[in-house]
Amino acid sequence: MLLLALLLFQLRAGSLQKVPSYWLQVQELVTVQEGLCVLVPCAFHSEASRNRSTLAHGYWYKKKENSKIDQKTDDLVATNNPDKEVKMKNKRHFLLLGDPQAANCSLSISGVQKAHSGRYYFRLEKGTVKYNYRSNLLTLIVTGLTQTPDIHIREPLQSGHLSHVTCSMPGACDWPMAPNISWAGAALRALRSGLEPSTASEIQLTPNPQDHGTHLTCRVTFPEAGVSSERTVQLSVSSPESQGNVSYLEVQKGQFLRLLCAADSHPPATLSWVLEDRVLSWSCPSGPRTLELELPTVRPGDSGRYTCRAENGLGSQRGTLDLSVQYPPEDLRVTVSQENRTVLEVIQNGTSLPVLEGQSLRLVCVAHSHPPARLSWTWGPQTLSPEWPSDPGVLELPWVQTEHEGEFTCHARSPLGAQHISLSLSVHCEGGALLGTLGAAGGAALLFCTCLIFFL
């Protein structure tokens, strides 16, 4: 009986000893399509979690098939240990996004490839604790790419009006494995320099009536994975003035244009060309049955509605052409308004602009172009205002200071070209003009200024 009591005491005493606890919460199975990205949430616990003063290092390994866990042979894909080398092929795709110090082992995988399929496990090293969570493996399955891009048209497509079109790929990374985007379609013929449709997720369209019913395609390619996907939409272009015999023509400034008005009638009709309400030319009934109107060098002022009229004693008929002249930014100028209501118009590059320190300054940049130019301001190499702000081309300096000195440049960009105008801002202190007068008098004075102090 004495021996049995002693054994029971030893068993009870042993049960009171604290057994180290290690657990990890992570998805057992993650399925993702080629080229896309996935974030795998992960959290863990260990006996060393309470010791916040000891640095924690986390490691994600890809386990070799049909073998035991072994850090010497398994492939290290991500870690926060700067002294541990990760192969470049893994570093580009895997990132230990979580902070092991905070018991977070979340893993980010970008630009997933078929070769990434497999089983992964997490390892913790913190002080004397070195533990592999071998009972909580993550299985990653990579399938073929079936996801298609999304095409979003921000404004309804209207003939002659600018619209913004964006293409995005759900599940794709913005960085560092962003896909390549390319566009195709008849409506893209007007794209020029200033837009890069082969790499831009957003393009601008100014459709014509003939673009109605045509197709626009966005293709998303993941170069490293070697896969791509595309979506095609049919464009619906509205034309408010499409009733009747109305045509639309878009030309560029400087082009040659010949318009022909013809009518078959008996008796012969009188033909005329009219721009808005102004008669440009006409023919007699006894003359040719066609009337030409030539514009040797198209100018922006030639835009408008041209009407061909044919009239005889039995009736009349007309055909209408809406002419839109496109041209790059030109006549770029800046209007300067200062606190003392001084207004200056800058039309030449390099103009010097003196301003008193502490005053407010308002710079308004204006450019003529069609389609409308995108306006932005830079100060040296620094961009001060984005393109397409709520009040484009306006730069406000409520309180000018000496550090604002330098070159301010307004940029005007359109699909047809770009132009810029710069002005040099110099900041002066109030009372600085008194310096010469005081010096000439030979008196001794102490002149205090908000930006300079002179001893005379």
CSV table of C-alpha atoms in Angstrom, one decimal:
chain,number,residue,atom,x,y,z
A,1,MET,CA,0.0,0.0,0.0
A,2,LEU,CA,2.8,2.4,0.7
A,3,LEU,CA,4.4,1.7,-2.7
A,4,LEU,CA,1.0,2.4,-4.5
A,5,ALA,CA,0.5,5.7,-2.6
A,6,LEU,CA,4.0,6.8,-3.6
A,7,LEU,CA,3.3,6.0,-7.3
A,8,LEU,CA,0.0,7.9,-7.3
A,9,PHE,CA,1.7,11.0,-5.8
A,10,GLN,CA,4.3,10.9,-8.5
A,11,LEU,CA,1.7,10.8,-11.2
A,12,ARG,CA,-0.3,13.7,-9.7
A,13,ALA,CA,2.8,15.8,-9.3
A,14,GLY,CA,3.7,15.1,-13.0
A,15,SER,CA,0.3,16.3,-14.2
A,16,LEU,CA,0.9,19.7,-12.6
A,17,GLN,CA,4.0,20.4,-14.7
A,18,LYS,CA,3.3,22.8,-17.6
A,19,VAL,CA,3.6,21.3,-21.0
A,20,PRO,CA,4.9,23.7,-23.8
A,21,SER,CA,2.0,24.6,-26.2
A,22,TYR,CA,2.5,25.3,-29.9
A,23,TRP,CA,-0.3,25.9,-32.3
A,24,LEU,CA,-0.8,27.5,-35.7
A,25,GLN,CA,-3.9,28.7,-37.5
A,26,VAL,CA,-3.7,28.6,-41.3
A,27,GLN,CA,-5.8,27.4,-44.2
A,28,GLU,CA,-5.1,23.8,-45.1
A,29,LEU,CA,-5.9,24.2,-48.8
A,30,VAL,CA,-5.5,27.3,-51.0
A,31,THR,CA,-6.4,27.3,-54.7
A,32,VAL,CA,-5.3,30.1,-56.9
A,33,GLN,CA,-5.1,30.7,-60.7
A,34,GLU,CA,-1.9,31.2,-62.6
A,35,GLY,CA,-0.5,34.7,-62.6
A,36,LEU,CA,-2.8,36.0,-59.8
A,37,CYS,CA,-2.0,36.8,-56.2
A,38,VAL,CA,-3.1,35.4,-52.9
A,39,LEU,CA,-2.8,36.4,-49.3
A,40,VAL,CA,-2.8,33.5,-46.8
A,41,PRO,CA,-3.7,34.7,-43.2
A,42,CYS,CA,-1.7,32.9,-40.5
A,43,ALA,CA,-1.3,33.2,-36.8
A,44,PHE,CA,0.7,31.1,-34.3
A,45,HIS,CA,1.5,30.6,-30.6
A,46,SER,CA,4.5,29.3,-28.8
A,47,GLU,CA,5.9,29.4,-25.3
A,48,ALA,CA,8.3,32.1,-26.4
A,49,SER,CA,5.5,34.4,-27.4
A,50,ARG,CA,5.4,36.0,-24.0
A,51,ASN,CA,9.0,37.1,-24.3
A,52,ARG,CA,8.7,40.3,-26.4
A,53,SER,CA,12.3,41.4,-25.8
A,54,THR,CA,13.7,38.5,-27.9
A,55,LEU,CA,13.7,38.9,-31.6
A,56,ALA,CA,11.5,36.5,-33.5
A,57,HIS,CA,12.4,35.1,-37.0
A,58,GLY,CA,9.8,33.3,-39.1
A,59,TYR,CA,10.5,31.0,-42.1
A,60,TRP,CA,8.2,29.5,-44.7
A,61,TYR,CA,9.5,26.4,-46.4
A,62,LYS,CA,8.2,24.4,-49.3
A,63,LYS,CA,8.4,20.8,-48.4
A,64,LYS,CA,9.9,18.2,-50.8
A,65,GLU,CA,7.5,15.6,-51.9
A,66,ASN,CA,7.6,12.2,-50.2
A,67,SER,CA,10.2,13.3,-47.7
A,68,LYS,CA,10.4,14.4,-44.1
A,69,ILE,CA,10.7,18.0,-43.0
A,70,ASP,CA,14.3,19.1,-43.2
A,71,GLN,CA,15.5,22.7,-43.5
A,72,LYS,CA,18.7,21.5,-45.1
A,73,THR,CA,16.9,20.1,-48.2
A,74,ASP,CA,13.6,22.0,-48.2
A,75,ASP,CA,13.2,25.2,-50.2
A,76,LEU,CA,13.1,28.4,-48.2
A,77,VAL,CA,10.7,30.8,-49.9
A,78,ALA,CA,10.2,33.6,-47.4
A,79,THR,CA,11.7,34.9,-44.1
A,80,ASN,CA,12.2,38.1,-42.1
A,81,ASN,CA,15.7,37.1,-41.1
A,82,PRO,CA,18.1,39.4,-43.1
A,83,ASP,CA,20.9,37.0,-42.5
A,84,LYS,CA,19.1,34.1,-44.2
A,85,GLU,CA,19.5,33.9,-47.9
A,86,VAL,CA,16.4,33.4,-50.1
A,87,LYS,CA,16.7,32.5,-53.7
A,88,MET,CA,15.8,35.3,-56.1
A,89,LYS,CA,13.2,33.1,-57.9
A,90,ASN,CA,11.4,32.8,-54.5
A,91,LYS,CA,12.0,36.4,-53.3
A,92,ARG,CA,10.1,37.7,-56.3
A,93,HIS,CA,6.9,35.7,-55.5
A,94,PHE,CA,6.8,35.0,-51.8
A,95,LEU,CA,6.7,37.5,-48.9
A,96,LEU,CA,6.4,37.0,-45.2
A,97,LEU,CA,3.9,39.8,-44.8
A,98,GLY,CA,3.1,39.1,-41.1
A,99,ASP,CA,5.3,40.1,-38.2
A,100,PRO,CA,6.5,37.0,-36.2
A,101,GLN,CA,7.2,39.3,-33.3
A,102,ALA,CA,3.5,39.8,-33.1
A,103,ALA,CA,2.7,36.1,-33.7
A,104,ASN,CA,1.7,36.8,-37.3
A,105,CYS,CA,2.9,34.5,-40.0
A,106,SER,CA,0.7,35.7,-42.9
A,107,LEU,CA,2.2,34.8,-46.3
A,108,SER,CA,1.7,36.8,-49.6
A,109,ILE,CA,2.2,35.0,-52.9
A,110,SER,CA,2.3,37.1,-56.1
A,111,GLY,CA,2.4,36.1,-59.8
A,112,VAL,CA,1.6,32.5,-58.9
A,113,GLN,CA,3.0,29.8,-61.2
A,114,LYS,CA,2.3,26.1,-61.7
A,115,ALA,CA,5.6,25.2,-60.1
A,116,HIS,CA,4.5,26.8,-56.8
A,117,SER,CA,2.0,24.0,-56.2
A,118,GLY,CA,3.0,22.0,-53.2
A,119,ARG,CA,3.0,21.8,-49.4
A,120,TYR,CA,4.4,24.5,-47.2
A,121,TYR,CA,5.2,24.8,-43.5
A,122,PHE,CA,6.2,27.6,-41.0
A,123,ARG,CA,9.2,27.5,-38.7
A,124,LEU,CA,9.8,29.8,-35.7
A,125,GLU,CA,13.1,30.8,-34.2
A,126,LYS,CA,13.1,32.9,-31.1
A,127,GLY,CA,15.9,32.8,-28.6
A,128,THR,CA,16.4,29.1,-27.7
A,129,VAL,CA,13.0,28.1,-29.2
A,130,LYS,CA,13.3,26.5,-32.7
A,131,TYR,CA,10.1,24.9,-33.8
A,132,ASN,CA,8.6,23.5,-37.0
A,133,TYR,CA,4.8,23.6,-37.2
A,134,ARG,CA,4.8,20.3,-39.1
A,135,SER,CA,1.2,19.4,-38.1
A,136,ASN,CA,-0.2,22.5,-39.8
A,137,LEU,CA,0.8,22.3,-43.4
A,138,LEU,CA,-0.4,24.7,-46.1
A,139,THR,CA,-1.3,23.0,-49.4
A,140,LEU,CA,-1.2,25.3,-52.4
A,141,ILE,CA,-2.9,24.2,-55.7
A,142,VAL,CA,-2.3,26.3,-58.8
A,143,THR,CA,-4.9,26.0,-61.6
A,144,GLY,CA,-5.1,27.4,-65.1
A,145,LEU,CA,-6.1,31.0,-65.7
A,146,THR,CA,-9.8,31.3,-66.3
A,147,GLN,CA,-10.4,34.7,-64.8
A,148,THR,CA,-11.1,37.4,-67.4
A,149,PRO,CA,-10.4,41.2,-67.1
A,150,ASP,CA,-13.1,43.8,-66.3
A,151,ILE,CA,-13.6,46.7,-68.7
A,152,HIS,CA,-15.2,49.8,-67.2
A,153,ILE,CA,-16.4,52.8,-69.3
A,154,ARG,CA,-16.6,55.7,-66.9
A,155,GLU,CA,-18.7,58.0,-69.2
A,156,PRO,CA,-21.4,57.0,-71.7
A,157,LEU,CA,-19.8,56.8,-75.1
A,158,GLN,CA,-21.0,59.8,-77.1
A,159,SER,CA,-19.8,60.8,-80.5
A,160,GLY,CA,-17.2,63.5,-80.4
A,161,HIS,CA,-16.9,63.4,-76.6
A,162,LEU,CA,-14.0,62.2,-74.5
A,163,SER,CA,-14.5,59.1,-72.4
A,164,HIS,CA,-12.2,57.2,-70.0
A,165,VAL,CA,-12.0,53.4,-70.3
A,166,THR,CA,-10.2,51.2,-67.7
A,167,CYS,CA,-9.2,47.6,-67.7
A,168,SER,CA,-8.5,45.7,-64.5
A,169,MET,CA,-7.8,42.1,-63.6
A,170,PRO,CA,-9.5,40.8,-60.4
A,171,GLY,CA,-7.0,39.0,-58.2
A,172,ALA,CA,-3.9,40.5,-60.0
A,173,CYS,CA,-1.1,42.2,-58.2
A,174,ASP,CA,-0.4,45.9,-58.6
A,175,TRP,CA,3.1,45.3,-57.4
A,176,PRO,CA,5.6,43.7,-57.9
A,177,MET,CA,4.2,41.2,-60.4
A,178,ALA,CA,1.8,43.6,-62.3
A,179,PRO,CA,0.6,42.2,-65.6
A,180,ASN,CA,1.0,43.8,-69.0
A,181,ILE,CA,-2.2,45.3,-70.5
A,182,SER,CA,-2.8,45.8,-74.3
A,183,TRP,CA,-5.8,47.1,-76.2
A,184,ALA,CA,-7.2,46.4,-79.6
A,185,GLY,CA,-10.1,47.9,-81.5
A,186,ALA,CA,-11.1,50.2,-84.4
A,187,ALA,CA,-11.9,53.0,-81.9
A,188,LEU,CA,-8.3,53.3,-80.9
A,189,ARG,CA,-7.1,54.8,-84.2
A,190,ALA,CA,-7.1,58.3,-82.6
A,191,LEU,CA,-4.6,57.4,-79.9
A,192,ARG,CA,-1.3,59.3,-80.3
A,193,SER,CA,1.9,60.0,-78.4
A,194,GLY,CA,1.2,60.8,-74.7
A,195,LEU,CA,-0.8,57.7,-74.2
A,196,GLU,CA,0.7,54.2,-74.0
A,197,PRO,CA,-2.2,51.8,-74.7
A,198,SER,CA,0.1,48.8,-74.6
A,199,THR,CA,0.9,49.2,-70.9
A,200,ALA,CA,-1.8,51.6,-69.6
A,201,SER,CA,-4.8,50.3,-67.5
A,202,GLU,CA,-6.7,53.4,-68.6
A,203,ILE,CA,-7.1,54.9,-72.0
A,204,GLN,CA,-9.1,57.8,-73.4
A,205,LEU,CA,-11.5,57.5,-76.4
A,206,THR,CA,-13.2,60.1,-78.5
A,207,PRO,CA,-15.5,57.9,-80.6
A,208,ASN,CA,-17.1,58.6,-83.9
A,209,PRO,CA,-20.5,57.5,-85.0
A,210,GLN,CA,-18.9,54.7,-87.1
A,211,ASP,CA,-17.5,53.2,-83.9
A,212,HIS,CA,-21.0,52.2,-82.8
A,213,GLY,CA,-21.2,48.4,-82.8
A,214,THR,CA,-17.4,47.9,-83.1
A,215,HIS,CA,-15.4,45.8,-80.6
A,216,LEU,CA,-12.9,46.9,-78.0
A,217,THR,CA,-10.6,44.2,-76.5
A,218,CYS,CA,-8.4,44.4,-73.4
A,219,ARG,CA,-5.8,41.7,-73.1
A,220,VAL,CA,-3.9,41.0,-69.8
A,221,THR,CA,-0.7,39.1,-69.9
A,222,PHE,CA,1.4,37.6,-67.1
A,223,PRO,CA,4.9,37.3,-68.7
A,224,GLU,CA,6.6,35.2,-66.1
A,225,ALA,CA,3.7,32.7,-65.9
A,226,GLY,CA,3.3,32.7,-69.6
A,227,VAL,CA,-0.5,33.1,-69.5
A,228,SER,CA,-3.0,35.7,-70.7
A,229,SER,CA,-6.7,36.4,-70.7
A,230,GLU,CA,-8.8,38.9,-72.5
A,231,ARG,CA,-12.3,40.4,-72.6
A,232,THR,CA,-14.1,42.0,-75.5
A,233,VAL,CA,-17.0,44.4,-75.3
A,234,GLN,CA,-19.2,45.9,-78.1
A,235,LEU,CA,-19.2,49.7,-78.1
A,236,SER,CA,-22.5,51.6,-78.0
A,237,VAL,CA,-21.9,55.1,-79.3
A,238,SER,CA,-24.7,57.6,-79.1
A,239,SER,CA,-25.0,60.6,-81.4
A,240,PRO,CA,-27.6,63.2,-80.2
A,241,GLU,CA,-27.8,64.6,-83.7
A,242,SER,CA,-28.0,61.3,-85.6
A,243,GLN,CA,-31.5,61.9,-86.9
A,244,GLY,CA,-31.7,62.8,-90.5
A,245,ASN,CA,-28.9,63.1,-93.0
A,246,VAL,CA,-26.1,64.1,-90.5
A,247,SER,CA,-22.5,62.9,-90.7
A,248,TYR,CA,-19.6,63.5,-88.4
A,249,LEU,CA,-16.0,64.1,-89.5
A,250,GLU,CA,-12.9,64.4,-87.4
A,251,VAL,CA,-9.7,65.9,-88.9
A,252,GLN,CA,-6.5,67.3,-87.6
A,253,LYS,CA,-5.3,70.9,-87.9
A,254,GLY,CA,-3.3,71.6,-91.0
A,255,GLN,CA,-4.9,68.8,-93.1
A,256,PHE,CA,-6.3,69.4,-96.6
A,257,LEU,CA,-10.1,68.9,-96.9
A,258,ARG,CA,-12.4,68.9,-99.9
A,259,LEU,CA,-16.2,68.7,-99.4
A,260,LEU,CA,-18.4,67.8,-102.3
A,261,CYS,CA,-22.1,68.7,-102.6
A,262,ALA,CA,-24.1,67.0,-105.3
A,263,ALA,CA,-27.7,66.6,-106.3
A,264,ASP,CA,-29.6,64.9,-109.1
A,265,SER,CA,-32.8,66.8,-110.0
A,266,HIS,CA,-34.8,68.2,-112.9
A,267,PRO,CA,-34.9,71.0,-113.3
A,268,PRO,CA,-31.3,71.4,-112.1
A,269,ALA,CA,-31.0,72.6,-108.5
A,270,THR,CA,-29.2,75.5,-107.0
A,271,LEU,CA,-26.4,74.2,-104.7
A,272,SER,CA,-24.9,76.0,-101.7
A,273,TRP,CA,-22.5,75.4,-98.8
A,274,VAL,CA,-23.5,76.9,-95.4
A,275,LEU,CA,-21.4,77.0,-92.2
A,276,GLU,CA,-23.8,77.4,-89.3
A,277,ASP,CA,-25.8,80.4,-90.7
A,278,ARG,CA,-23.1,81.8,-93.0
A,279,VAL,CA,-23.3,81.0,-96.8
A,280,LEU,CA,-19.8,80.0,-98.0
A,281,SER,CA,-20.4,79.3,-101.7
A,282,TRP,CA,-23.2,78.6,-104.2
A,283,SER,CA,-23.8,77.5,-107.8
A,284,CYS,CA,-26.2,78.6,-110.4
A,285,PRO,CA,-28.8,76.1,-111.8
A,286,SER,CA,-27.2,76.3,-115.2
A,287,GLY,CA,-23.8,75.4,-113.7
A,288,PRO,CA,-22.3,72.0,-112.7
A,289,ARG,CA,-24.4,69.6,-110.7
A,290,THR,CA,-21.7,69.5,-108.0
A,291,LEU,CA,-20.3,72.1,-105.7
A,292,GLU,CA,-16.9,71.8,-104.1
A,293,LEU,CA,-15.7,73.4,-100.9
A,294,GLU,CA,-12.0,73.3,-100.3
A,295,LEU,CA,-10.2,73.9,-97.0
A,296,PRO,CA,-6.5,73.8,-98.0
A,297,THR,CA,-5.2,74.1,-94.4
A,298,VAL,CA,-7.8,73.2,-91.8
A,299,ARG,CA,-7.9,75.5,-88.8
A,300,PRO,CA,-9.6,75.1,-85.4
A,301,GLY,CA,-12.0,77.9,-86.4
A,302,ASP,CA,-13.2,75.7,-89.3
A,303,SER,CA,-15.0,73.4,-86.8
A,304,GLY,CA,-18.8,73.6,-87.0
A,305,ARG,CA,-21.8,72.3,-88.9
A,306,TYR,CA,-21.6,72.4,-92.7
A,307,THR,CA,-24.8,72.1,-94.6
A,308,CYS,CA,-25.2,71.3,-98.3
A,309,ARG,CA,-28.4,72.7,-99.7
A,310,ALA,CA,-30.1,71.8,-103.0
A,311,GLU,CA,-33.1,73.7,-104.1
A,312,ASN,CA,-35.3,74.0,-107.2
A,313,GLY,CA,-38.9,75.0,-108.0
A,314,LEU,CA,-40.2,71.6,-106.9
A,315,GLY,CA,-38.5,71.4,-103.5
A,316,SER,CA,-35.3,71.3,-101.5
A,317,GLN,CA,-33.1,68.8,-99.7
A,318,ARG,CA,-30.1,69.1,-97.5
A,319,GLY,CA,-27.2,67.1,-96.0
A,320,THR,CA,-25.3,68.1,-92.9
A,321,LEU,CA,-21.7,67.4,-91.8
A,322,ASP,CA,-20.4,68.1,-88.3
A,323,LEU,CA,-16.7,68.9,-88.6
A,324,SER,CA,-14.4,68.6,-85.6
A,325,VAL,CA,-10.8,69.9,-85.9
A,326,GLN,CA,-8.3,68.3,-83.5
A,327,TYR,CA,-5.1,70.1,-82.6
A,328,PRO,CA,-2.4,69.8,-79.9
A,329,PRO,CA,-2.0,72.3,-77.0
A,330,GLU,CA,-1.2,75.8,-78.2
A,331,ASP,CA,-1.3,79.4,-77.1
A,332,LEU,CA,-0.3,78.3,-73.6
A,333,ARG,CA,-0.3,81.1,-71.1
A,334,VAL,CA,-0.3,81.8,-67.3
A,335,THR,CA,-2.3,84.5,-65.5
A,336,VAL,CA,-0.7,85.6,-62.3
A,337,SER,CA,-2.8,87.2,-59.5
A,338,GLN,CA,-1.1,88.6,-56.4
A,339,GLU,CA,-2.5,89.7,-53.1
A,340,ASN,CA,-2.1,93.4,-54.1
A,341,ARG,CA,-4.4,92.5,-57.1
A,342,THR,CA,-1.5,92.8,-59.5
A,343,VAL,CA,-2.4,90.8,-62.6
A,344,LEU,CA,0.2,89.7,-65.0
A,345,GLU,CA,-0.1,87.5,-68.1
A,346,VAL,CA,2.9,85.3,-68.8
A,347,ILE,CA,3.2,84.0,-72.4
A,348,GLN,CA,7.0,83.5,-72.7
A,349,ASN,CA,9.2,80.8,-71.1
A,350,GLY,CA,11.6,82.0,-68.5
A,351,THR,CA,9.7,85.0,-67.3
A,352,SER,CA,11.0,86.3,-63.9
A,353,LEU,CA,8.2,86.9,-61.3
A,354,PRO,CA,9.1,88.9,-58.2
A,355,VAL,CA,6.8,88.4,-55.2
A,356,LEU,CA,6.9,89.8,-51.7
A,357,GLU,CA,7.2,87.3,-48.9
A,358,GLY,CA,4.0,86.6,-47.1
A,359,GLN,CA,1.7,87.5,-50.0
A,360,SER,CA,-0.6,85.1,-51.7
A,361,LEU,CA,-0.1,84.0,-55.2
A,362,ARG,CA,-2.5,82.4,-57.7
A,363,LEU,CA,-1.3,81.0,-61.0
A,364,VAL,CA,-3.8,80.0,-63.6
A,365,CYS,CA,-2.6,78.0,-66.7
A,366,VAL,CA,-4.7,78.0,-69.8
A,367,ALA,CA,-4.2,76.1,-73.1
A,368,HIS,CA,-6.3,75.8,-76.2
A,369,SER,CA,-6.5,72.3,-77.7
A,370,HIS,CA,-9.0,69.7,-78.9
A,371,PRO,CA,-9.4,67.3,-77.3
A,372,PRO,CA,-8.9,69.3,-74.1
A,373,ALA,CA,-5.4,69.1,-72.7
A,374,ARG,CA,-4.5,67.7,-69.3
A,375,LEU,CA,-2.9,70.4,-67.2
A,376,SER,CA,-0.5,70.0,-64.3
A,377,TRP,CA,2.1,72.1,-62.4
A,378,THR,CA,5.6,71.2,-61.4
A,379,TRP,CA,8.1,72.9,-59.1
A,380,GLY,CA,11.5,71.9,-60.3
A,381,PRO,CA,11.3,68.0,-60.4
A,382,GLN,CA,8.3,67.9,-58.0
A,383,THR,CA,4.7,67.6,-59.1
A,384,LEU,CA,2.5,70.0,-57.3
A,385,SER,CA,-0.9,69.3,-58.7
A,386,PRO,CA,-2.3,66.1,-60.4
A,387,GLU,CA,-3.8,66.0,-63.9
A,388,TRP,CA,-7.6,66.2,-64.0
A,389,PRO,CA,-8.0,68.0,-60.6
A,390,SER,CA,-11.3,69.7,-59.7
A,391,ASP,CA,-9.9,73.0,-60.9
A,392,PRO,CA,-7.4,72.1,-63.6
A,393,GLY,CA,-4.5,74.5,-64.3
A,394,VAL,CA,-4.8,76.4,-61.0
A,395,LEU,CA,-2.0,76.6,-58.5
A,396,GLU,CA,-2.6,78.4,-55.2
A,397,LEU,CA,0.3,79.6,-52.9
A,398,PRO,CA,-1.6,81.2,-49.9
A,399,TRP,CA,1.6,82.3,-48.2
A,400,VAL,CA,4.7,82.7,-50.3
A,401,GLN,CA,8.0,82.0,-48.5
A,402,THR,CA,11.7,82.3,-49.5
A,403,GLU,CA,11.9,78.5,-50.0
A,404,HIS,CA,9.3,78.8,-52.7
A,405,GLU,CA,11.8,80.4,-55.0
A,406,GLY,CA,12.5,78.4,-58.2
A,407,GLU,CA,11.1,77.4,-61.5
A,408,PHE,CA,7.4,76.7,-61.8
A,409,THR,CA,6.2,75.0,-64.9
A,410,CYS,CA,2.7,74.3,-66.3
A,411,HIS,CA,2.4,71.3,-68.5
A,412,ALA,CA,-0.4,70.8,-71.1
A,413,ARG,CA,-0.7,67.3,-72.6
A,414,SER,CA,-3.1,65.8,-75.0
A,415,PRO,CA,-3.0,62.7,-77.3
A,416,LEU,CA,-1.8,64.9,-80.1
A,417,GLY,CA,1.2,66.6,-78.3
A,418,ALA,CA,2.4,68.5,-75.3
A,419,GLN,CA,3.5,72.1,-74.5
A,420,HIS,CA,4.8,73.7,-71.3
A,421,ILE,CA,5.6,77.2,-70.0
A,422,SER,CA,7.9,78.1,-67.1
A,423,LEU,CA,8.3,81.1,-64.9
A,424,SER,CA,11.0,81.8,-62.3
A,425,LEU,CA,9.7,82.9,-58.9
A,426,SER,CA,11.9,85.2,-56.8
A,427,VAL,CA,10.8,86.1,-53.3
A,428,HIS,CA,11.7,89.6,-51.8
A,429,CYS,CA,11.1,91.1,-48.4
A,430,GLU,CA,9.0,94.2,-47.9
A,431,GLY,CA,11.1,97.2,-47.3
A,432,GLY,CA,14.1,95.9,-49.3
A,433,ALA,CA,13.6,98.7,-51.7
A,434,LEU,CA,14.6,101.2,-48.9
A,435,LEU,CA,18.1,99.9,-48.8
A,436,GLY,CA,19.5,102.1,-51.5
A,437,THR,CA,17.9,105.3,-50.1
A,438,LEU,CA,19.3,104.6,-46.6
A,439,GLY,CA,22.8,103.8,-47.9
A,440,ALA,CA,22.9,107.0,-50.0
A,441,ALA,CA,22.2,109.1,-47.0
A,442,GLY,CA,25.2,107.7,-45.2
A,443,GLY,CA,23.2,107.1,-42.1
A,444,ALA,CA,23.5,104.2,-39.8
A,445,ALA,CA,20.4,102.1,-39.6
A,446,LEU,CA,19.2,98.6,-38.7
A,447,LEU,CA,16.7,97.2,-41.2
A,448,PHE,CA,14.7,94.2,-40.2
A,449,CYS,CA,12.9,92.2,-42.8
A,450,THR,CA,11.0,89.0,-42.7
A,451,CYS,CA,13.5,87.3,-45.0
A,452,LEU,CA,16.7,89.4,-44.6
A,453,ILE,CA,18.5,91.6,-42.1
A,454,PHE,CA,20.8,94.3,-43.3
A,455,PHE,CA,23.3,96.4,-41.3
A,456,LEU,CA,24.1,99.7,-42.9
